[in-house]
Every structure is written in C-alpha cells, then in structure tokens.
XYZ file of C-alpha atoms in Angstrom:
105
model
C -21.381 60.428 -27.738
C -19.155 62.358 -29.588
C -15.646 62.459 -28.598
C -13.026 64.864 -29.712
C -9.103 63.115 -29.108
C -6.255 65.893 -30.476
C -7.521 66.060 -34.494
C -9.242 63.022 -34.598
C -13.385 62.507 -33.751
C -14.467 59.661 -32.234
C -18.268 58.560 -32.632
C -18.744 56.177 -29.193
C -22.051 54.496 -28.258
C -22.281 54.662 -24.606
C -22.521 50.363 -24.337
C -18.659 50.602 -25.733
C -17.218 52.959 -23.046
C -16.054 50.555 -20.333
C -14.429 53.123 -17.858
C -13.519 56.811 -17.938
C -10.343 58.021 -15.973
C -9.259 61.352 -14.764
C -5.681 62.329 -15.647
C -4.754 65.746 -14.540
C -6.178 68.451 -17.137
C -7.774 65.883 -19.578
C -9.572 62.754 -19.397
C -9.258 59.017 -20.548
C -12.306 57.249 -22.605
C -11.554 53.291 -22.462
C -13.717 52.161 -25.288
C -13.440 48.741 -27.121
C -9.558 47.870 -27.116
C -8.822 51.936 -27.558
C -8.491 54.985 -25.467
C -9.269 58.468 -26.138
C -7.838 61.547 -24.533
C -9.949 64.332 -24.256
C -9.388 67.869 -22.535
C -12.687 67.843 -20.114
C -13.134 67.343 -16.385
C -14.229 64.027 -15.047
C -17.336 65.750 -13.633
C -18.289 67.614 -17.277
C -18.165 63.775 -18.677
C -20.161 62.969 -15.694
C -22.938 65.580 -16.420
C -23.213 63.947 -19.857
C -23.873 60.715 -19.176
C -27.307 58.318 -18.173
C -26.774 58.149 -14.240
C -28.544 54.251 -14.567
C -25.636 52.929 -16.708
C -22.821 54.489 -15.399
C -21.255 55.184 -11.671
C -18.605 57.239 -10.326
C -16.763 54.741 -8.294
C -14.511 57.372 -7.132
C -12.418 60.602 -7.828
C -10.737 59.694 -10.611
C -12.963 56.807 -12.196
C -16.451 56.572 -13.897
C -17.408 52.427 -14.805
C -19.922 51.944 -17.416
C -22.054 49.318 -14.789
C -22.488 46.808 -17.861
C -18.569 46.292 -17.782
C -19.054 45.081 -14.282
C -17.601 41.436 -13.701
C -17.173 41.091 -10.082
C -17.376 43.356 -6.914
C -15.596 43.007 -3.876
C -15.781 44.327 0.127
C -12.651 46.051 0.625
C -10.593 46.779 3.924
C -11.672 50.192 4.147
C -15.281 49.429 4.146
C -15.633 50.648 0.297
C -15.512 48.069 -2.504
C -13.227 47.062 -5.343
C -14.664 46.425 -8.695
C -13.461 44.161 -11.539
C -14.298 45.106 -15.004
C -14.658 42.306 -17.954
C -11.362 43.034 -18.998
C -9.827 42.534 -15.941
C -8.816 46.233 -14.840
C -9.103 46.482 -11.006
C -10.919 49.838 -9.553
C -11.512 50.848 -6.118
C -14.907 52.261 -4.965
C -14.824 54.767 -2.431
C -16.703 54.220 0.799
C -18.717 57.286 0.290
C -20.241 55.891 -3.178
C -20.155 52.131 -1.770
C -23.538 53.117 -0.566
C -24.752 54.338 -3.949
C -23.258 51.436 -5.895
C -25.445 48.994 -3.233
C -28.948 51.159 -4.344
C -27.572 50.837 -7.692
C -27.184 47.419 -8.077
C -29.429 46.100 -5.165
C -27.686 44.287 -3.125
C-alpha cells in the first residue's frame, strides 16, 4: 500500500500496519515503530483494505487482526483489544459481534 505522509511516500506491506487511527481531517498509519499521517477518511482506508486481515474495532480505529495479543469482555458488553505492542483499543458493542465471526470464538 502506498502511503502519501506531507512530501514523503511511504511503501507499507499490509503485515506492517498494526492499527490505523482517525484524527479529525487526516488519518494515522501505525506501521513498524513509525506513524504516517495521511489526509483520507478512516472509511476511504477502510475501502482499501482485505476485510479478513483487518477490523474496524470502532469509529476511530482499524487493527490489523495479526497485531492482536489479547482480547477482553468489557463493561459495556463490547470488548477491549490489546495489540503486541501493548496499545489498548476498545471494540464497540456493535462490531463485538463481527470480531466473534471473525475470530471464532
């Protein structure tokens, strides 16, 4: 995926993209140990990407599933995720259902 940040051009494969985030008028691309900031909406990244690798968890995040460490029942019936570099998301309870089909459990 190629991925445009002010003048510079990033060249990501879709295995280093661990989570996407929605900031206002642009978006955040957390790849490797780096971030790129690109002026899209969450859902035109969404559209772009394999729907069996990554998940919108809510809306303001997309999670790459393969950076999945742990997931968690939350108090209001959705789930929070872990990521293998720690970072904490929430899942919404309306796509708790889809991350269960997902992952089958």
């Amino acid at each position: 995926m190629l991925v445009k940040d002010g003048d510079n051009c990033h060249l990501l494969s879709l295995d280093s993209i661990r989570y996407i985030e929605s900031c206002k008028n642009y978006v955040q691309i957390f790849f490797d140990n780096k971030r790129a900031y690109v002026k899209k909406s969450l859902n035109g990244i969404e559209q772009r990407l394999p729907k069996k690798h990554f998940f919108r968890a809510n809306r303001q995040h997309i999670v790459n599933l393969d950076a999945i460490r742990a997931i968690e029942e939350s108090i209001s019936e959705g789930y929070t995720i872990t990521l293998n570099d720690g970072k904490i998301l929430d899942v919404s309870r309306r796509n708790a259902v889809e991350l269960k089909e997902l992952l089958s459990f």
